[in-house]
PDB file of C-alpha atoms in Angstrom:
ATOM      1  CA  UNK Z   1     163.836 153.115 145.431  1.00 41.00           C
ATOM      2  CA  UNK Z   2     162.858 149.380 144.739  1.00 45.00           C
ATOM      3  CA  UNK Z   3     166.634 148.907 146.107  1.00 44.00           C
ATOM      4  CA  UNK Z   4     165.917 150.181 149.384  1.00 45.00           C
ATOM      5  CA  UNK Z   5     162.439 148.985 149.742  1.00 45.00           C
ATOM      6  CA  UNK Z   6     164.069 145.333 149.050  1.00 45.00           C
ATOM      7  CA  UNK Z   7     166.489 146.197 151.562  1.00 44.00           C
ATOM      8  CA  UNK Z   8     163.972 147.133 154.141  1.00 45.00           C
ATOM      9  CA  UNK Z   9     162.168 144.054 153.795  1.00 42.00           C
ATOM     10  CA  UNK Z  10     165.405 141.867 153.794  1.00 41.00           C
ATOM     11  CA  UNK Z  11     166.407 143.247 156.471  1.00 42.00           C
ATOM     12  CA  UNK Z  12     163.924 143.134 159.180  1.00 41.00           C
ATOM     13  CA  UNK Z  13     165.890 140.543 160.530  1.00 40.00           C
ATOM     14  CA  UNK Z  14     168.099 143.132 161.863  1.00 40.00           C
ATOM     15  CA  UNK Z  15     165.793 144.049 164.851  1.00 37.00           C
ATOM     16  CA  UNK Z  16     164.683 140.047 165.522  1.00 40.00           C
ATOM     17  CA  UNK Z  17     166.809 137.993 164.466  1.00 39.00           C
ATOM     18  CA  UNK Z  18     169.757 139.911 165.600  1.00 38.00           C
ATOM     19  CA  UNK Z  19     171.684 136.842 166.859  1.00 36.00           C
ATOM     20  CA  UNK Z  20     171.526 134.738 163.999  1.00 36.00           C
ATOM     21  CA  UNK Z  21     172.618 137.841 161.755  1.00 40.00           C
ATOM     22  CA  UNK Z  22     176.097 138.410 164.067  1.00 39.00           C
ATOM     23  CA  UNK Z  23     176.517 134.941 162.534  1.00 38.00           C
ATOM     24  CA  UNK Z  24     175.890 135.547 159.210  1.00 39.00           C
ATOM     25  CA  UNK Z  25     177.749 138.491 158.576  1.00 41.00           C
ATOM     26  CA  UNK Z  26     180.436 136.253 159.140  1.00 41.00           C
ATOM     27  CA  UNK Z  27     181.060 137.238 163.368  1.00 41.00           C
ATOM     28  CA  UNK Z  28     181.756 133.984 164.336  1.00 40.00           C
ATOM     29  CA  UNK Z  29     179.393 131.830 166.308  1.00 38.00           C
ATOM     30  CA  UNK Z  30     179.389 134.157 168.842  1.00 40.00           C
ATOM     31  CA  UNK Z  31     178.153 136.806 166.710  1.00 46.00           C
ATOM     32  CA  UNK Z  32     181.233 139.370 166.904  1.00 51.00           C
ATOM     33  CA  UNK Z  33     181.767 140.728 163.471  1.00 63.00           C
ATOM     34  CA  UNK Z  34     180.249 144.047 162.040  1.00 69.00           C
ATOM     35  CA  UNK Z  35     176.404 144.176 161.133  1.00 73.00           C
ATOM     36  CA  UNK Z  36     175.530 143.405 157.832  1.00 78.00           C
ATOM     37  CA  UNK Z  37     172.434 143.089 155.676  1.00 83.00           C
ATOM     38  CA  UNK Z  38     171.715 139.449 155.390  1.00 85.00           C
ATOM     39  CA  UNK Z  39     173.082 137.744 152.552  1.00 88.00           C
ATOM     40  CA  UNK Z  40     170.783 134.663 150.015  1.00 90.00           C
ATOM     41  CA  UNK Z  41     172.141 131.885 151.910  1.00 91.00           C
ATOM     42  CA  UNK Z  42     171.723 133.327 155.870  1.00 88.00           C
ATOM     43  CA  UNK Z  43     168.282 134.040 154.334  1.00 88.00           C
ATOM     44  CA  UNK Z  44     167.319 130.551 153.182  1.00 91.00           C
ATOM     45  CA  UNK Z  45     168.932 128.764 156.125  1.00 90.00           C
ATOM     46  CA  UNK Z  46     166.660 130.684 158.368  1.00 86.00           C
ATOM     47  CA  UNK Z  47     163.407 129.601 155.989  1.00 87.00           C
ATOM     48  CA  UNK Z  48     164.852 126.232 156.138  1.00 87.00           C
ATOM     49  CA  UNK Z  49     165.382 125.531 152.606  1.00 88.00           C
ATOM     50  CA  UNK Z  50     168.899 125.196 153.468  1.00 89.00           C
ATOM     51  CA  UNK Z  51     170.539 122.229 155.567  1.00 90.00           C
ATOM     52  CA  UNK Z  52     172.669 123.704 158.599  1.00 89.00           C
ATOM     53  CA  UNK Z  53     175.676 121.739 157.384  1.00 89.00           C
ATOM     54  CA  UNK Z  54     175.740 123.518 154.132  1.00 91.00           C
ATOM     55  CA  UNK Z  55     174.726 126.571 155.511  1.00 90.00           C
ATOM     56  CA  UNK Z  56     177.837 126.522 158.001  1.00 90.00           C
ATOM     57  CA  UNK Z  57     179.921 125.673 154.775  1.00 91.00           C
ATOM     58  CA  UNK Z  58     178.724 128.997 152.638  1.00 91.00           C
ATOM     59  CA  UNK Z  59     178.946 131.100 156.245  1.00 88.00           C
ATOM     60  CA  UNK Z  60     182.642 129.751 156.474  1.00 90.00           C
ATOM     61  CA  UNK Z  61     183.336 130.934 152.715  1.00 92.00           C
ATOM     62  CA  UNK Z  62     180.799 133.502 152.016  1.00 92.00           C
ATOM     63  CA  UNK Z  63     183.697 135.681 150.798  1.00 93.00           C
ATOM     64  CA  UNK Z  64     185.362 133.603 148.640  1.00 94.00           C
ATOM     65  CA  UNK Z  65     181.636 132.754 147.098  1.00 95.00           C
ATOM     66  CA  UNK Z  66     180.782 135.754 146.122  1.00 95.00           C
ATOM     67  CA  UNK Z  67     184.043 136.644 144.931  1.00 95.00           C
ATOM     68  CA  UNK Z  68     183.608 133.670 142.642  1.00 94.00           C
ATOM     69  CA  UNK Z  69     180.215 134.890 141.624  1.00 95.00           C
ATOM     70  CA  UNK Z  70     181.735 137.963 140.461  1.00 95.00           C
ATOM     71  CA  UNK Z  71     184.762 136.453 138.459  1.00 96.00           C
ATOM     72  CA  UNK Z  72     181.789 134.193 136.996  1.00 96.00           C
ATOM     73  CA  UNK Z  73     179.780 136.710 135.764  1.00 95.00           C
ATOM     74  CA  UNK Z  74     182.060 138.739 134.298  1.00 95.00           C
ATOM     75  CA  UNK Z  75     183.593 135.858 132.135  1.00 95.00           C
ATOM     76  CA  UNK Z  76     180.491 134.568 130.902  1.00 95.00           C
ATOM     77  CA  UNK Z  77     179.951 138.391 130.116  1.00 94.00           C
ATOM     78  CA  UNK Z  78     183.228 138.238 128.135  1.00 93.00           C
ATOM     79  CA  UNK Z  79     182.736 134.993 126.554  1.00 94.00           C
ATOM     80  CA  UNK Z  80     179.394 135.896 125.384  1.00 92.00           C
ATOM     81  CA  UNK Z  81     179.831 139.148 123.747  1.00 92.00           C
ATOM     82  CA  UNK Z  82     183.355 137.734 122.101  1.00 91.00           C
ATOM     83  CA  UNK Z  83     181.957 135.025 120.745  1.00 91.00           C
ATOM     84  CA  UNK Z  84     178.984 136.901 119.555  1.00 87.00           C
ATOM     85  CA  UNK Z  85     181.032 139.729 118.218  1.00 87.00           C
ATOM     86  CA  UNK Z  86     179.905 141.534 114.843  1.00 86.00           C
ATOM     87  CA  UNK Z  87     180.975 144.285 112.686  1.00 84.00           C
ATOM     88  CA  UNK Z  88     177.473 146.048 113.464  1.00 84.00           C
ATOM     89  CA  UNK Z  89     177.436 145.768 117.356  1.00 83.00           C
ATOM     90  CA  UNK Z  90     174.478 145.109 119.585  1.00 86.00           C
ATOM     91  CA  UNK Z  91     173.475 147.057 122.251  1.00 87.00           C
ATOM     92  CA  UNK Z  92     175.536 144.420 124.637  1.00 87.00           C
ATOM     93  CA  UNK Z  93     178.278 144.455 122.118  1.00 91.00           C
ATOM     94  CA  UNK Z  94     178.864 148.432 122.245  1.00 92.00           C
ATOM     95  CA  UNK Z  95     178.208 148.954 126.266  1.00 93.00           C
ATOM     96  CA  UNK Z  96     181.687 146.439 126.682  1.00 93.00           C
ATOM     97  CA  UNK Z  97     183.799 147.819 124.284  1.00 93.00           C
ATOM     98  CA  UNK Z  98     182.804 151.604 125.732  1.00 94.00           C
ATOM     99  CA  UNK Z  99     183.894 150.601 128.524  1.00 94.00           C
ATOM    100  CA  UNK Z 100     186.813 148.753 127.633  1.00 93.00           C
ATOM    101  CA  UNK Z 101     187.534 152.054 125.063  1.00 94.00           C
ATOM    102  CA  UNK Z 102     186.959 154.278 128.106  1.00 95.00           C
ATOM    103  CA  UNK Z 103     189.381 151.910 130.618  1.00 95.00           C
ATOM    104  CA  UNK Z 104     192.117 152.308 127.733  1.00 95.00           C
ATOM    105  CA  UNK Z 105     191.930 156.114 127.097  1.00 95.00           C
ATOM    106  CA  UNK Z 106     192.240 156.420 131.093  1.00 95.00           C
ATOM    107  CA  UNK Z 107     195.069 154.231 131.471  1.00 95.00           C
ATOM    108  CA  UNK Z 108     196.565 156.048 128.217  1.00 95.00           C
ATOM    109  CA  UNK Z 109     196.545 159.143 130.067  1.00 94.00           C
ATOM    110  CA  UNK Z 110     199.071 157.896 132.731  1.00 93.00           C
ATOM    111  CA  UNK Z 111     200.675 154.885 131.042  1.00 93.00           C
ATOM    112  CA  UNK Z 112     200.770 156.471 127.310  1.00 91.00           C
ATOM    113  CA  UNK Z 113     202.355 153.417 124.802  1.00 91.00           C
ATOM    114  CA  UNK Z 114     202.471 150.861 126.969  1.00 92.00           C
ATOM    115  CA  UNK Z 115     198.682 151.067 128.269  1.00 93.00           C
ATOM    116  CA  UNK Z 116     197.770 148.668 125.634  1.00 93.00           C
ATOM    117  CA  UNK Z 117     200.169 146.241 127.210  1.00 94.00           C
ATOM    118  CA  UNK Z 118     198.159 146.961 130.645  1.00 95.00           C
ATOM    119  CA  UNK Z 119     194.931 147.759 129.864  1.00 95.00           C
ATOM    120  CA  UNK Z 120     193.438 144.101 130.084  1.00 95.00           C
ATOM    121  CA  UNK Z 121     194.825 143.485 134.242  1.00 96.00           C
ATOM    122  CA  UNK Z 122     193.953 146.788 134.883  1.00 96.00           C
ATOM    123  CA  UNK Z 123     190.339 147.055 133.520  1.00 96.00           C
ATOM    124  CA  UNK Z 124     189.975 143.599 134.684  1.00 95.00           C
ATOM    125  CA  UNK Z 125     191.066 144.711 137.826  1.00 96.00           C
ATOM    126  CA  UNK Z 126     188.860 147.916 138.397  1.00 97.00           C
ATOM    127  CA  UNK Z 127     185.505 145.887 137.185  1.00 96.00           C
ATOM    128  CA  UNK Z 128     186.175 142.920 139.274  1.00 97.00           C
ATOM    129  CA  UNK Z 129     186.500 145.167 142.464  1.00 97.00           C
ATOM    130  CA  UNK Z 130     184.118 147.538 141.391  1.00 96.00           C
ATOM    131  CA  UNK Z 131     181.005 144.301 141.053  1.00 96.00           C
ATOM    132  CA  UNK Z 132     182.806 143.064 144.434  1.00 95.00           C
ATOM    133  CA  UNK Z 133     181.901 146.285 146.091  1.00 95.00           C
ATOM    134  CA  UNK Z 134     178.460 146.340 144.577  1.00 94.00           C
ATOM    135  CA  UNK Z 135     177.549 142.934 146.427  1.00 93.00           C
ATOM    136  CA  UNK Z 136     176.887 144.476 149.509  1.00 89.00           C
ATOM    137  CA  UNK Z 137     174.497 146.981 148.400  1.00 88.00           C
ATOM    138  CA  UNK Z 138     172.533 144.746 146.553  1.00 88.00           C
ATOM    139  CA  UNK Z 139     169.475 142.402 148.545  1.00 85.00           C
ATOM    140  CA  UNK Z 140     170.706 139.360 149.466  1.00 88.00           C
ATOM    141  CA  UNK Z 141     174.313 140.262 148.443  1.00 90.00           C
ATOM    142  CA  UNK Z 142     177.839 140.399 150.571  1.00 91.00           C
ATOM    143  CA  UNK Z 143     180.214 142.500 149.400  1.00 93.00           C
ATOM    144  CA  UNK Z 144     183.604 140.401 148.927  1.00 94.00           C
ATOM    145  CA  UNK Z 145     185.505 143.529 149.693  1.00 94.00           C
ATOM    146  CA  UNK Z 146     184.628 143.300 153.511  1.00 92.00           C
ATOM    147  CA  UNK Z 147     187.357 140.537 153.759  1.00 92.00           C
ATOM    148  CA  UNK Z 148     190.851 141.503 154.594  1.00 94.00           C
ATOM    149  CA  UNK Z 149     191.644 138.464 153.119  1.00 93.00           C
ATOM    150  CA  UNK Z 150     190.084 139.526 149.557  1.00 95.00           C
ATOM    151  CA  UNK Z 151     191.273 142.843 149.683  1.00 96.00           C
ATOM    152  CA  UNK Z 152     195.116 141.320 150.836  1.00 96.00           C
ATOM    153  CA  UNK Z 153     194.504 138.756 147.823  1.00 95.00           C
ATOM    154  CA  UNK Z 154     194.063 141.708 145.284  1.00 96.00           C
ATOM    155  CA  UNK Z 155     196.788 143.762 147.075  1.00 96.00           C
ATOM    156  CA  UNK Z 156     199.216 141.160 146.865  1.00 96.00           C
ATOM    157  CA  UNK Z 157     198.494 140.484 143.468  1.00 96.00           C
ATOM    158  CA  UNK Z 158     199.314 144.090 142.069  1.00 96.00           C
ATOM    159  CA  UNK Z 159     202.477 143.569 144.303  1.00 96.00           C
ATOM    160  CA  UNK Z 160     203.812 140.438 142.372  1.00 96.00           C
ATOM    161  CA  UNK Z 161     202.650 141.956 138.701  1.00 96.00           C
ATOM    162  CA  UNK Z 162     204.268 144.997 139.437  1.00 95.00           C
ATOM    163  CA  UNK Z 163     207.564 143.243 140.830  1.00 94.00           C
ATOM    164  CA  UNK Z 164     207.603 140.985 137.864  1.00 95.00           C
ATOM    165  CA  UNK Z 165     206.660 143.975 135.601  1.00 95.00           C
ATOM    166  CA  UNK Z 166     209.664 145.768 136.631  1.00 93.00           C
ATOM    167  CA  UNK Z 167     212.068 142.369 136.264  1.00 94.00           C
ATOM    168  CA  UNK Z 168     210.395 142.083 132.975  1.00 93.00           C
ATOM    169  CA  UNK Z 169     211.062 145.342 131.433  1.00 92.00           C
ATOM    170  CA  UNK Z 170     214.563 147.090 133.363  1.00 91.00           C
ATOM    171  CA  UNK Z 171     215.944 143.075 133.505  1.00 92.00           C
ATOM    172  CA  UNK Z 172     217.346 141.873 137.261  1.00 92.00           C
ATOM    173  CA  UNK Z 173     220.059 144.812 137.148  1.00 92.00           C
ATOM    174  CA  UNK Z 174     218.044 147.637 135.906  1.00 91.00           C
ATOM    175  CA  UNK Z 175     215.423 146.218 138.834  1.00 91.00           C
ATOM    176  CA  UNK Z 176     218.001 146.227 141.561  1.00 91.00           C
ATOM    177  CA  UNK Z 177     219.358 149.311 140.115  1.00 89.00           C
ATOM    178  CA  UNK Z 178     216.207 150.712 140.078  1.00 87.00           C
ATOM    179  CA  UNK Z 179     216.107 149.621 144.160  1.00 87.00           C
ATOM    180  CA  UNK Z 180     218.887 150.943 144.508  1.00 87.00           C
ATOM    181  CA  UNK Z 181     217.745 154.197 144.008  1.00 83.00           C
ATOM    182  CA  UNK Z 182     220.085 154.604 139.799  1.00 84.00           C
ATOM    183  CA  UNK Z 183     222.754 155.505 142.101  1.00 85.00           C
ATOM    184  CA  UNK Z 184     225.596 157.410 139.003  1.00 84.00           C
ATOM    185  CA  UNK Z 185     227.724 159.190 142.141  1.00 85.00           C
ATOM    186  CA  UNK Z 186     230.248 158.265 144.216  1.00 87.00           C
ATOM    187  CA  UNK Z 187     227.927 160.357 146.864  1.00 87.00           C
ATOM    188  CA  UNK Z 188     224.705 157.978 145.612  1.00 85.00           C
ATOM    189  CA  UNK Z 189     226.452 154.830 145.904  1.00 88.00           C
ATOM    190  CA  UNK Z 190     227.090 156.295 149.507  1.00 88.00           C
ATOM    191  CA  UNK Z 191     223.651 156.750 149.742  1.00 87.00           C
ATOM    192  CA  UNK Z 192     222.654 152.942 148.626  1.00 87.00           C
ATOM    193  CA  UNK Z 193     222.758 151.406 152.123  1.00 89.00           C
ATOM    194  CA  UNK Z 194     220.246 153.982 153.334  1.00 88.00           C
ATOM    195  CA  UNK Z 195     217.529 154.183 150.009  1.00 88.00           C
ATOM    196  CA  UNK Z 196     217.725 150.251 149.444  1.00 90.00           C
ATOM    197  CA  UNK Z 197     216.097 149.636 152.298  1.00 90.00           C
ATOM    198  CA  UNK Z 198     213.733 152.575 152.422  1.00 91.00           C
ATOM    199  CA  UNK Z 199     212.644 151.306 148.740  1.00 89.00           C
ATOM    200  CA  UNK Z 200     212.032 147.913 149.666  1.00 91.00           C
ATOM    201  CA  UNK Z 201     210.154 149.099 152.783  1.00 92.00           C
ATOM    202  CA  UNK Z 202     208.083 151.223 150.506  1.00 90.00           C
ATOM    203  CA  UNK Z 203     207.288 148.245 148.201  1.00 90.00           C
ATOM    204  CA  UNK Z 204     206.866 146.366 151.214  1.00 92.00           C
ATOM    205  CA  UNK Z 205     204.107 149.046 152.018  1.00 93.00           C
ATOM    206  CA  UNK Z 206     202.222 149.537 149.121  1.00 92.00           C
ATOM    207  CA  UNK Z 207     200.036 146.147 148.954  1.00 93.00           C
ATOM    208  CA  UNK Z 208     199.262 146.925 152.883  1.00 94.00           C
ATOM    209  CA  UNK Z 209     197.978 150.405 152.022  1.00 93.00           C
ATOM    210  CA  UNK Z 210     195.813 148.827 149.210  1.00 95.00           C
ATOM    211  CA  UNK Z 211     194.372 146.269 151.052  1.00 96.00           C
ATOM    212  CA  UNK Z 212     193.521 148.607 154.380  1.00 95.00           C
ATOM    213  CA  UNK Z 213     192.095 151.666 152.492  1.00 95.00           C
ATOM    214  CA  UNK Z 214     189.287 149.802 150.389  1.00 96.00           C
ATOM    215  CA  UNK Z 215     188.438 146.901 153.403  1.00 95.00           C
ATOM    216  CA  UNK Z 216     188.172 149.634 155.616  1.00 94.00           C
ATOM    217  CA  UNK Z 217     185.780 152.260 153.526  1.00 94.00           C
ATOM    218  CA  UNK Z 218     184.035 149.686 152.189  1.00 94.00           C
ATOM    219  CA  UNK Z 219     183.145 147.456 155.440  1.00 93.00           C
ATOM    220  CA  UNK Z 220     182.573 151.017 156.910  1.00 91.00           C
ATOM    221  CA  UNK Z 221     180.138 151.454 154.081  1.00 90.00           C
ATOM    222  CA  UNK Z 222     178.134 148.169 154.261  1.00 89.00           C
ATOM    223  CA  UNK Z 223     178.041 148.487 158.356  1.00 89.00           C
ATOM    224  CA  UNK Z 224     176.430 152.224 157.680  1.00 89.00           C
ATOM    225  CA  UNK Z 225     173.994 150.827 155.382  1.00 88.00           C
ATOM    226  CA  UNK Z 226     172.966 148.149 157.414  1.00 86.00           C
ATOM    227  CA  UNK Z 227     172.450 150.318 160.682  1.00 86.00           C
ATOM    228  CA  UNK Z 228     170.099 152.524 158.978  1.00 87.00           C
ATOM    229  CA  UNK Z 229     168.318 149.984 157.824  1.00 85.00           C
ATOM    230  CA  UNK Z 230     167.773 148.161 161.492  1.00 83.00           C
ATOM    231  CA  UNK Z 231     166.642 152.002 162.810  1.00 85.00           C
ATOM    232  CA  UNK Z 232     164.301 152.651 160.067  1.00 85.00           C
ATOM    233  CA  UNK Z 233     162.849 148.952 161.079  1.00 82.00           C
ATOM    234  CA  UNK Z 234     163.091 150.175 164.559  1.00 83.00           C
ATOM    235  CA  UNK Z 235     161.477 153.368 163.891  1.00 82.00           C
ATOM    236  CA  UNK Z 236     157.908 151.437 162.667  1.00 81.00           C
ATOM    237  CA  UNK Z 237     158.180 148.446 164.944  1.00 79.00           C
ATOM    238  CA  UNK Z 238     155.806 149.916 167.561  1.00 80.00           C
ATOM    239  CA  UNK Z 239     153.200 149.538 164.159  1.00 80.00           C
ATOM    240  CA  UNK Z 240     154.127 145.891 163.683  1.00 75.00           C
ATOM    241  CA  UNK Z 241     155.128 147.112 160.396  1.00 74.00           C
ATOM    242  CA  UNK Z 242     156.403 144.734 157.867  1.00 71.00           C
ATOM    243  CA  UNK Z 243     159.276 147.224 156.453  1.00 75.00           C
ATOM    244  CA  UNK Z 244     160.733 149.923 158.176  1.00 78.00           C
ATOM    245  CA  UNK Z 245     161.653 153.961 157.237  1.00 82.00           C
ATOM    246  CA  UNK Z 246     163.744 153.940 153.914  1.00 83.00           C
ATOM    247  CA  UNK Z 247     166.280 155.822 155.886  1.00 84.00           C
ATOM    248  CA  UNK Z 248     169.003 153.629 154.337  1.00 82.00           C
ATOM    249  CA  UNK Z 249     168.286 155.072 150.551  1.00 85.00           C
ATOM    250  CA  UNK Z 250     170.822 158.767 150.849  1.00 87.00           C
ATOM    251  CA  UNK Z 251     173.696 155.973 152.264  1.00 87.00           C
ATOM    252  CA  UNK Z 252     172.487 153.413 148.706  1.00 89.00           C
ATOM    253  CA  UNK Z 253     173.126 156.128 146.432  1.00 90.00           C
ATOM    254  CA  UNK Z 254     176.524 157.390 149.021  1.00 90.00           C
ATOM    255  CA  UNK Z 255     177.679 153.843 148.728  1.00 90.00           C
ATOM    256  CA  UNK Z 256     177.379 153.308 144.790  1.00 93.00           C
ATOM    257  CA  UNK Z 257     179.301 156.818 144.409  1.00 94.00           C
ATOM    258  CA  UNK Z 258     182.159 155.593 147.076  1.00 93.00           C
ATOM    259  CA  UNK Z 259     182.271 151.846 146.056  1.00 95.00           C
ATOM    260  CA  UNK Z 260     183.074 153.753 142.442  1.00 96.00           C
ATOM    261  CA  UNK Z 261     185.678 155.704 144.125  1.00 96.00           C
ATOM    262  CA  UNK Z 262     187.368 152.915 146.135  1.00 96.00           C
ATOM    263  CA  UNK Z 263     187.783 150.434 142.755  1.00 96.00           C
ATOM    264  CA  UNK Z 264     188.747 153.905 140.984  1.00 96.00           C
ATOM    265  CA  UNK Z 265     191.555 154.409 144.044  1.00 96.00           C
ATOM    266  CA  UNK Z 266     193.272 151.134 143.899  1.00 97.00           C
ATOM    267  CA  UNK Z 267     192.993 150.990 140.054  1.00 97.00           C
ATOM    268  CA  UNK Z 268     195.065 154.493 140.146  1.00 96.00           C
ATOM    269  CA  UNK Z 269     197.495 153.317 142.675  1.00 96.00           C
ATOM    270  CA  UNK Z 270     197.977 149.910 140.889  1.00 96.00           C
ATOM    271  CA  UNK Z 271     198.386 152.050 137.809  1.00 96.00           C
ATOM    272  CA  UNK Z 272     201.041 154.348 139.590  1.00 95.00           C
ATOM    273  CA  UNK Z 273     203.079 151.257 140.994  1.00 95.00           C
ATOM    274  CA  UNK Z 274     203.309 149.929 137.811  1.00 95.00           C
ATOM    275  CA  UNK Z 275     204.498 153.159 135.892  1.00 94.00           C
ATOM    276  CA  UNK Z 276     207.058 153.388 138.297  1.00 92.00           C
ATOM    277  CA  UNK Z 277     208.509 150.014 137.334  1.00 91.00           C
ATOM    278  CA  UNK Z 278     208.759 150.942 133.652  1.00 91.00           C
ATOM    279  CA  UNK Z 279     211.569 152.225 131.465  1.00 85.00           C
ATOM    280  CA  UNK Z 280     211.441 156.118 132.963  1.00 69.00           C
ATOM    281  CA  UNK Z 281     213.409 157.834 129.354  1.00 62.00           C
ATOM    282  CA  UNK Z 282     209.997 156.182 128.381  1.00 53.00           C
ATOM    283  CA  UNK Z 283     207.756 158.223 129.609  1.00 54.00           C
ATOM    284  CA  UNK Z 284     209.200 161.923 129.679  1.00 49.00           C
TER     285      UNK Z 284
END
């Protein structure tokens, strides 16, 4: 509730400042991009504790910021509860390694042996996406996930690993082999001209998919928070009221459970990709 009340009174700049928003949900100058809630820097650039020439610099790379802002927290996260490890944990101490115990019996599940091996990009992964979709939900935030370019980073990323994971572990022949679709009959190897490309297409494929499924639920997400929160402002303006109807607070709580989802998703399908890649007498 103190969420959405924060959220109410952040954004009453929805309704009268709607112009300046455009801009800082990252629109352009001419204010064409998706609504969003407005985000610390928008917010102190219109109270003038911000220079415009700085404030045109973090609109530019508000993305990449708070993508930064994630990867920061979560390492000093990391480097504090490692350094500060003991053999009777602290509250800190045993929330990360649940979690990290929890990532590794879920990766387990599909990877079996070798999760061990992948547990560390993959829980990495899923956290890092899962704090990037939690930006936009939070006052003053911007989720970094509302960036095709983010999203195509990530994507792109679990592209190369998996690539390299396959090179790594089936060596270049087992890898084109593998491409090749382990043709072992003269009716296969007829079959190679037609599956080798269909398999590199589908490679090809997979990072798009990633990146298009969680840009798209989760800009689709921060838009529908932010529009409930300019007609719950709109609702009380004839009052002059300072915040508006918490009408935003059922989409809150639907965007925690579907930013959850989304990170879950492209953890999964990263997961998948890579499985595929492996040794496959090793997991039957």
């Amino acid at each position: 509730m103190t969420a959405s009340v924060l959220s109410n009174i952040i954004g009453i700049g929805l309704v009268r400042w709607t112009p300046y928003l455009s801009v800082a949900a990252g629109g352009g100058e001419h204010g064409s991009g998706p609504p969003h809630l407005p985000n610390v820097f928008s917010l102190l650039y219109h109270y003038g504790v911000m220079p415009e020439s700085i404030y045109h610099f973090t609109n530019e790379w508000i993305n990449v910021i708070y993508a930064f802002f994630t990867a920061i927290i979560m390492s000093v996260i990391a480097i504090r509860i490692y350094s500060r490890r003991k053999m009777i944990p602290d509250k800190g101490q045993n929330l990360v390694e649940m979690l990290v115990e929890s990532m590794y019996n879920f990766f387990y599940s599909i990877l079996g042996e070798d999760a061990k091996r992948y547990t560390p990009f993959l829980g990495t992964l899923f956290f890092y996406i899962l704090f990037n979709n939690f930006w936009g939900l939070i006052p003053g935030g911007h989720s970094p996930s509302t960036s095709i370019n983010i999203t195509a980073s990530l994507a792109i990323l679990v592209f190369l690993y998996a690539q390299y994971t396959g090179v790594q572990r089936l060596g270049i022949v087992g890898y084109l082999d593998h491409l090749a679709g382990q043709p072992r009959s003269v009716i296969t190897w007829c079959l190679v001209p037609l599956l080798l490309p269909i398999h590199i297409i589908g490679e090809l494929a997979k990072p798009f998919s990633l990146a298009v499924r969680l840009f798209g639920n989760i800009t689709g997400e921060d838009v529908l928070v932010a529009a409930f929160v300019g007609l719950g402002i709109t609702a009380l303006s004839f009052m002059h009221s300072p915040i508006g109807l918490p009408l935003n607070v059922p989409f809150i709580l639907l965007g925690l459970m579907l930013s959850t989802i989304q990170a879950l998703v492209f953890t999964i399908l990263s997961t998948i990709y890579i499985l595929l890649m492996l040794p496959h007498e090793e997991h039957h």
